[in-house]
Short mmCIF file of C-alpha atoms and ligand atoms in Angstrom, two decimals:
data_model
loop_
_atom_site.label_atom_id
_atom_site.label_comp_id
_atom_site.label_asym_id
_atom_site.label_seq_id
_atom_site.Cartn_x
_atom_site.Cartn_y
_atom_site.Cartn_z
CA MET H 54 142.69 103.39 17.36
CA THR H 55 145.52 104.97 14.52
CA LEU H 56 144.89 107.82 13.02
CA GLU H 57 143.53 106.87 8.86
CA ILE H 58 144.00 109.48 6.13
CA ILE H 59 141.75 109.48 3.62
CA PRO H 60 142.02 111.65 0.93
CA SER H 61 138.88 112.96 -1.56
CA LYS H 62 138.52 112.51 -4.89
CA SER H 63 138.87 115.99 -5.89
CA SER H 64 141.74 118.67 -5.59
CA CYS H 65 141.64 118.96 -1.80
CA GLY H 66 140.27 118.03 0.83
CA ALA H 67 140.97 114.78 3.04
CA GLU H 68 138.73 112.78 6.13
CA ILE H 69 141.45 112.03 9.16
CA ARG H 70 139.46 108.47 10.50
CA GLY H 71 140.62 107.71 14.29
CA ILE H 72 140.45 110.49 16.01
CA ASN H 73 138.27 111.11 18.67
CA LEU H 74 138.66 115.01 19.24
CA LYS H 75 136.94 114.77 22.80
CA ALA H 76 140.24 113.67 24.62
CA GLN H 77 144.03 115.88 23.82
CA LEU H 78 145.97 114.83 21.31
CA SER H 79 149.17 113.36 21.18
CA ALA H 80 152.02 115.82 20.17
CA GLU H 81 152.22 112.87 16.81
CA ASP H 82 149.09 113.17 16.02
CA SER H 83 148.80 116.78 15.95
CA LEU H 84 151.55 117.32 14.08
CA ALA H 85 150.04 114.60 11.43
CA ILE H 86 146.82 116.16 11.50
CA TYR H 87 148.54 119.73 11.09
CA HIS H 88 150.95 118.23 8.04
CA ALA H 89 147.93 116.77 6.72
CA TRP H 90 146.19 120.04 6.58
CA LEU H 91 149.06 121.68 4.90
CA LYS H 92 149.03 119.08 1.77
CA TYR H 93 144.75 118.72 1.52
CA LEU H 94 144.18 122.41 2.36
CA VAL H 95 140.64 120.88 4.16
CA ILE H 96 141.37 117.85 6.38
CA TYR H 97 136.93 116.90 8.48
CA PHE H 98 136.92 114.63 11.28
CA ARG H 99 132.72 112.64 11.88
CA GLY H 100 130.84 111.69 14.50
CA GLN H 101 132.70 114.34 16.79
CA ASN H 102 130.56 115.36 19.84
CA LEU H 103 132.63 118.81 21.06
CA GLY H 104 132.02 121.49 23.26
CA GLU H 105 132.64 124.79 23.13
CA ASN H 106 135.97 124.27 25.58
CA GLU H 107 137.09 121.02 23.37
CA HIS H 108 136.70 123.06 20.06
CA LEU H 109 138.88 125.70 21.13
CA ARG H 110 141.35 123.69 21.96
CA PHE H 111 141.49 121.95 18.40
CA THR H 112 141.31 125.42 17.24
CA LYS H 113 145.13 125.42 19.21
CA TYR H 114 146.93 122.91 18.24
CA PHE H 115 146.94 125.28 14.75
CA GLY H 116 147.97 128.97 17.16
CA THR H 117 146.67 131.47 18.40
CA PRO H 118 142.07 131.95 18.11
CA GLY H 119 140.94 134.83 16.34
CA ASP H 120 138.46 136.83 17.64
CA TYR H 121 135.28 137.33 15.61
CA MET H 122 135.77 140.34 13.86
CA ARG H 123 132.38 141.85 13.29
CA PRO H 124 132.20 144.93 14.63
CA ASP H 125 130.66 145.36 18.46
CA ASN H 126 127.46 147.60 16.86
CA LEU H 127 126.76 144.90 14.89
CA LYS H 128 126.68 142.16 17.01
CA THR H 129 123.12 141.10 18.65
CA ASN H 130 123.20 140.76 22.15
CA ARG H 131 122.88 137.03 22.28
CA MET H 132 126.53 137.55 20.01
CA LYS H 133 128.03 140.34 22.80
CA LYS H 134 128.38 136.89 25.32
CA ARG H 135 129.83 134.78 23.29
CA HIS H 136 132.94 133.56 24.03
CA PRO H 137 134.84 136.46 21.66
CA ALA H 138 136.71 134.10 19.39
CA VAL H 139 133.05 131.51 19.45
CA MET H 140 130.60 133.06 16.22
CA PHE H 141 127.05 130.71 15.41
CA ILE H 142 125.97 130.48 11.45
CA SER H 143 122.62 129.86 12.61
CA ASN H 144 119.11 129.86 10.69
CA ILE H 145 116.94 129.59 13.68
CA ARG H 146 116.13 132.03 14.57
CA GLU H 147 114.04 133.17 18.85
CA ASN H 148 111.82 135.74 18.70
CA GLY H 149 112.31 136.68 15.38
CA GLU H 150 115.95 137.46 15.60
CA PRO H 151 118.21 134.47 14.20
CA ILE H 152 120.52 133.45 17.07
CA GLY H 153 123.98 133.06 15.04
CA ALA H 154 125.56 135.19 10.95
CA LEU H 155 123.99 134.61 7.88
CA PRO H 156 121.26 132.54 8.48
CA ASP H 157 119.65 132.20 5.38
CA GLY H 158 120.65 130.78 1.70
CA GLU H 159 123.11 130.29 -0.70
CA MET H 160 126.84 132.03 -0.21
CA MET H 161 128.83 133.47 -2.52
CA PHE H 162 133.21 131.75 -2.79
CA HIS H 163 135.26 133.78 -0.55
CA THR H 164 137.85 133.77 2.41
CA ASP H 165 137.20 134.41 6.03
CA THR H 166 138.18 137.39 7.36
CA ALA H 167 139.46 139.38 4.07
CA TYR H 168 138.12 142.22 4.35
CA ASP H 169 140.94 142.94 6.95
CA HIS H 170 144.30 143.22 6.63
CA HIS H 171 145.19 140.66 9.42
CA LEU H 172 142.92 138.39 8.13
CA HIS H 173 142.86 134.90 10.04
CA LYS H 174 144.36 131.72 8.67
CA ALA H 175 142.79 128.55 9.60
CA THR H 176 139.09 128.42 10.14
CA THR H 177 137.06 126.27 12.24
CA LEU H 178 133.38 124.86 11.53
CA TYR H 179 131.21 122.15 13.72
CA SER H 180 127.79 121.11 13.16
CA LEU H 181 125.12 120.74 15.36
CA GLU H 182 122.44 120.58 13.68
CA VAL H 183 122.13 120.69 9.61
CA PRO H 184 119.47 120.32 7.33
CA GLU H 185 118.37 116.94 4.99
CA LYS H 186 119.14 118.60 2.19
CA GLY H 187 121.35 121.43 0.64
CA GLY H 188 123.56 123.68 2.69
CA GLU H 189 126.55 121.68 1.26
CA THR H 190 130.29 123.19 1.25
CA ILE H 191 132.78 123.60 -1.54
CA PHE H 192 136.20 124.10 -1.32
CA SER H 193 137.99 125.53 -3.91
CA ASN H 194 142.16 124.90 -4.28
CA GLN H 195 143.80 128.07 -5.27
CA TYR H 196 147.01 126.31 -5.66
CA ALA H 197 145.22 124.62 -8.31
CA VAL H 198 143.77 127.54 -9.93
CA TYR H 199 146.89 129.03 -9.59
CA GLU H 200 148.94 126.52 -12.00
CA ALA H 201 145.74 126.59 -14.58
CA LEU H 202 146.02 130.65 -15.32
CA PRO H 203 147.39 130.76 -17.82
CA GLY H 204 150.49 132.32 -18.64
CA ASN H 205 149.98 135.75 -19.23
CA LEU H 206 147.71 136.26 -17.23
CA LYS H 207 150.02 135.97 -14.69
CA SER H 208 152.32 138.16 -15.96
CA LEU H 209 149.79 140.68 -15.78
CA LEU H 210 148.86 140.44 -11.99
CA LYS H 211 152.56 139.77 -10.66
CA GLY H 212 152.08 141.95 -8.26
CA ARG H 213 149.59 143.27 -8.37
CA ASP H 214 147.23 144.47 -5.19
CA ALA H 215 143.59 144.36 -4.62
CA TYR H 216 140.97 145.83 -3.21
CA THR H 217 138.46 143.52 -1.20
CA ALA H 218 136.00 144.66 0.56
CA TYR H 219 132.64 143.04 2.81
CA GLU H 220 129.46 144.48 4.18
CA PHE H 221 128.79 142.25 7.18
CA GLY H 222 126.18 139.82 6.49
CA THR H 223 126.16 139.17 2.97
CA THR H 224 125.54 136.29 1.56
CA VAL H 225 125.59 137.17 -2.38
CA LYS H 226 126.99 140.09 -4.00
CA THR H 227 124.31 142.02 -5.54
CA LYS H 228 126.31 145.12 -6.36
CA PRO H 229 129.09 145.86 -8.19
CA LYS H 230 130.24 147.32 -5.29
CA TYR H 231 129.68 147.78 -1.38
CA ASP H 232 129.05 150.99 -0.44
CA HIS H 233 127.37 151.07 3.31
CA LYS H 234 129.42 153.05 5.99
CA GLU H 235 130.04 149.62 7.70
CA LYS H 236 131.75 148.11 4.99
CA GLN H 237 135.16 147.11 6.00
CA SER H 238 137.98 146.43 3.19
CA ALA H 239 141.74 146.00 2.80
CA MET H 240 144.76 145.88 0.12
CA HIS H 241 145.92 142.01 -0.42
CA PRO H 242 148.32 140.65 -2.77
CA VAL H 243 146.23 138.46 -6.08
CA PHE H 244 148.83 135.81 -5.41
CA ARG H 245 149.47 135.22 -2.46
CA LEU H 246 152.73 133.37 -1.39
CA HIS H 247 151.95 130.54 1.62
CA GLU H 248 154.29 131.16 4.28
CA GLU H 249 154.47 127.51 5.14
CA THR H 250 154.20 125.51 1.92
CA GLY H 251 156.25 127.99 -0.30
CA ARG H 252 153.27 127.29 -2.87
CA MET H 253 151.84 130.51 -5.17
CA ALA H 254 147.78 130.36 -4.49
CA VAL H 255 145.29 133.44 -6.49
CA PHE H 256 143.88 135.49 -3.49
CA VAL H 257 141.11 137.01 -5.13
CA ASN H 258 137.35 135.77 -4.30
CA GLU H 259 133.65 136.69 -5.84
CA LEU H 260 131.86 137.97 -3.01
CA MET H 261 134.73 140.34 -1.62
CA THR H 262 136.90 141.70 -4.35
CA GLU H 263 135.62 144.42 -5.86
CA GLU H 264 139.36 145.32 -8.21
CA ILE H 265 142.33 144.64 -8.97
CA GLU H 266 144.83 147.73 -9.01
CA GLY H 267 146.11 149.46 -11.90
CA LEU H 268 143.82 147.97 -14.63
CA ASP H 269 140.80 149.80 -16.00
CA LYS H 270 137.45 148.89 -15.09
CA ALA H 271 136.79 146.96 -17.91
CA GLN H 272 139.38 144.86 -18.20
CA ASN H 273 139.10 144.53 -14.19
CA ILE H 274 135.48 143.24 -14.85
CA GLU H 275 137.19 140.63 -17.65
CA ILE H 276 139.85 139.50 -15.90
CA LEU H 277 137.84 138.65 -12.61
CA LYS H 278 134.87 137.12 -14.70
CA LYS H 279 137.97 135.03 -15.63
CA ILE H 280 139.32 134.22 -12.45
CA PHE H 281 135.74 133.91 -10.36
CA ASP H 282 135.32 130.93 -13.44
CA LEU H 283 137.99 129.12 -12.69
CA GLN H 284 137.47 128.50 -9.11
CA ARG H 285 133.97 127.03 -8.86
CA LYS H 286 134.91 124.52 -12.21
CA PRO H 287 134.88 121.00 -10.41
CA GLN H 288 138.32 119.78 -11.23
CA PHE H 289 139.61 122.34 -9.05
CA CYS H 290 136.45 121.71 -5.95
CA TYR H 291 135.68 119.68 -2.65
CA GLU H 292 132.24 119.60 -1.69
CA HIS H 293 131.19 118.63 1.59
CA ARG H 294 127.88 116.88 2.24
CA TRP H 295 127.80 117.95 6.38
CA GLU H 296 126.43 115.42 8.54
CA VAL H 297 125.87 115.70 12.93
CA GLY H 298 129.15 116.22 14.79
CA ASP H 299 131.55 117.02 11.75
CA LEU H 300 134.49 119.40 11.92
CA ILE H 301 136.12 120.79 9.53
CA ILE H 302 139.50 122.73 9.33
CA TRP H 303 140.32 124.75 6.15
CA ASP H 304 143.24 127.03 4.90
CA ASN H 305 142.02 130.14 4.26
CA ARG H 306 145.64 131.32 2.93
CA CYS H 307 144.86 128.32 -0.37
CA SER H 308 141.89 127.68 -0.25
CA LEU H 309 137.87 129.81 -0.61
CA HIS H 310 134.56 127.80 0.35
CA ALA H 311 130.83 128.96 -0.73
CA ARG H 312 127.69 127.66 0.66
CA ARG H 313 125.09 125.73 -1.01
CA ASP H 314 121.47 126.61 -1.15
CA PHE H 315 119.50 124.90 1.05
CA PRO H 316 115.37 125.03 2.74
CA SER H 317 114.73 128.09 5.06
CA ASP H 318 112.49 125.41 7.54
CA GLN H 319 115.11 123.64 8.35
CA ARG H 320 117.40 124.29 11.16
CA ARG H 321 121.25 125.23 10.78
CA LEU H 322 123.45 125.54 13.32
CA MET H 323 127.69 125.52 13.12
CA ARG H 324 129.98 126.65 15.80
CA ARG H 325 133.17 128.40 13.76
CA ILE H 326 136.09 129.21 15.58
CA THR H 327 139.17 130.69 13.68
CA VAL H 328 143.00 130.60 14.33
CA GLN H 329 145.38 133.98 13.54
CA GLY H 330 147.03 134.30 11.43
CA ASN H 331 149.59 137.04 9.53
CA ARG H 332 149.03 139.90 6.86
CA PRO H 333 149.36 137.80 3.47
CA VAL H 334 152.35 138.35 1.46
CA TYR H 335 153.67 138.38 -1.54
CA LYS H 336 157.66 137.71 -3.37
CA GLY H 337 157.98 138.62 -6.82
CA GLU H 338 160.80 136.57 -8.93
FE1 FE2 C 535 133.28 131.96 5.39
#
């Protein structure tokens, strides 16, 4: 079969057909897939049947798999036994304990691993079990959000950093600041230059960005709200309705993702492997 790229009708996202990821990819196909990923930010393959090693091999076409960053003292025994790069996201419980992380409900827009200075450039997610309804993943194009920002806001925020923090396990932030001793944090530029495409993207997110440096409290609240509202607008988003056997890879440097709520009595099981990245850079004009 020949590889086929079908862009979504939204501002990001494309399906790739004609590829069986159980087999090793040719250099030509892996390059075409990589370029499609840079162009569409989020690409997906339906109907795959991937074991952990095949999933890992696919991840390596994009770089070096990144270890699951959850600190050891916050890992369950099950988590500790897995391959260091593999994370399970699941609401399935055995003996009362979830077999994976981030088990239930909605999850706000975020960038994976943004609480770390060297966050991972890409995330792959493979669906093993999906609920009948809900649990969709929504992706937001941050190049498009950057372009849509008014000029005065771009000038005000250009070159600034933002304080980014996270308490592991949080899916919806219900307090203004994370205050648990186990939180992790990093400073990141508000606008990030993508090192491969050379395009500028907004790099703050609702779940993890707490404060933009150099702005007072009222300005912070007002400006961050304006940006978060923009990121949610449907014209910037692709919504993925999961089927069993989907593999998605998204670019954490220029997209955000969120999860819709789903019934807690329906099983959801996803395998996640990320790809290591560089510290975000900003280049002033
Ligand atoms: Fe995520």
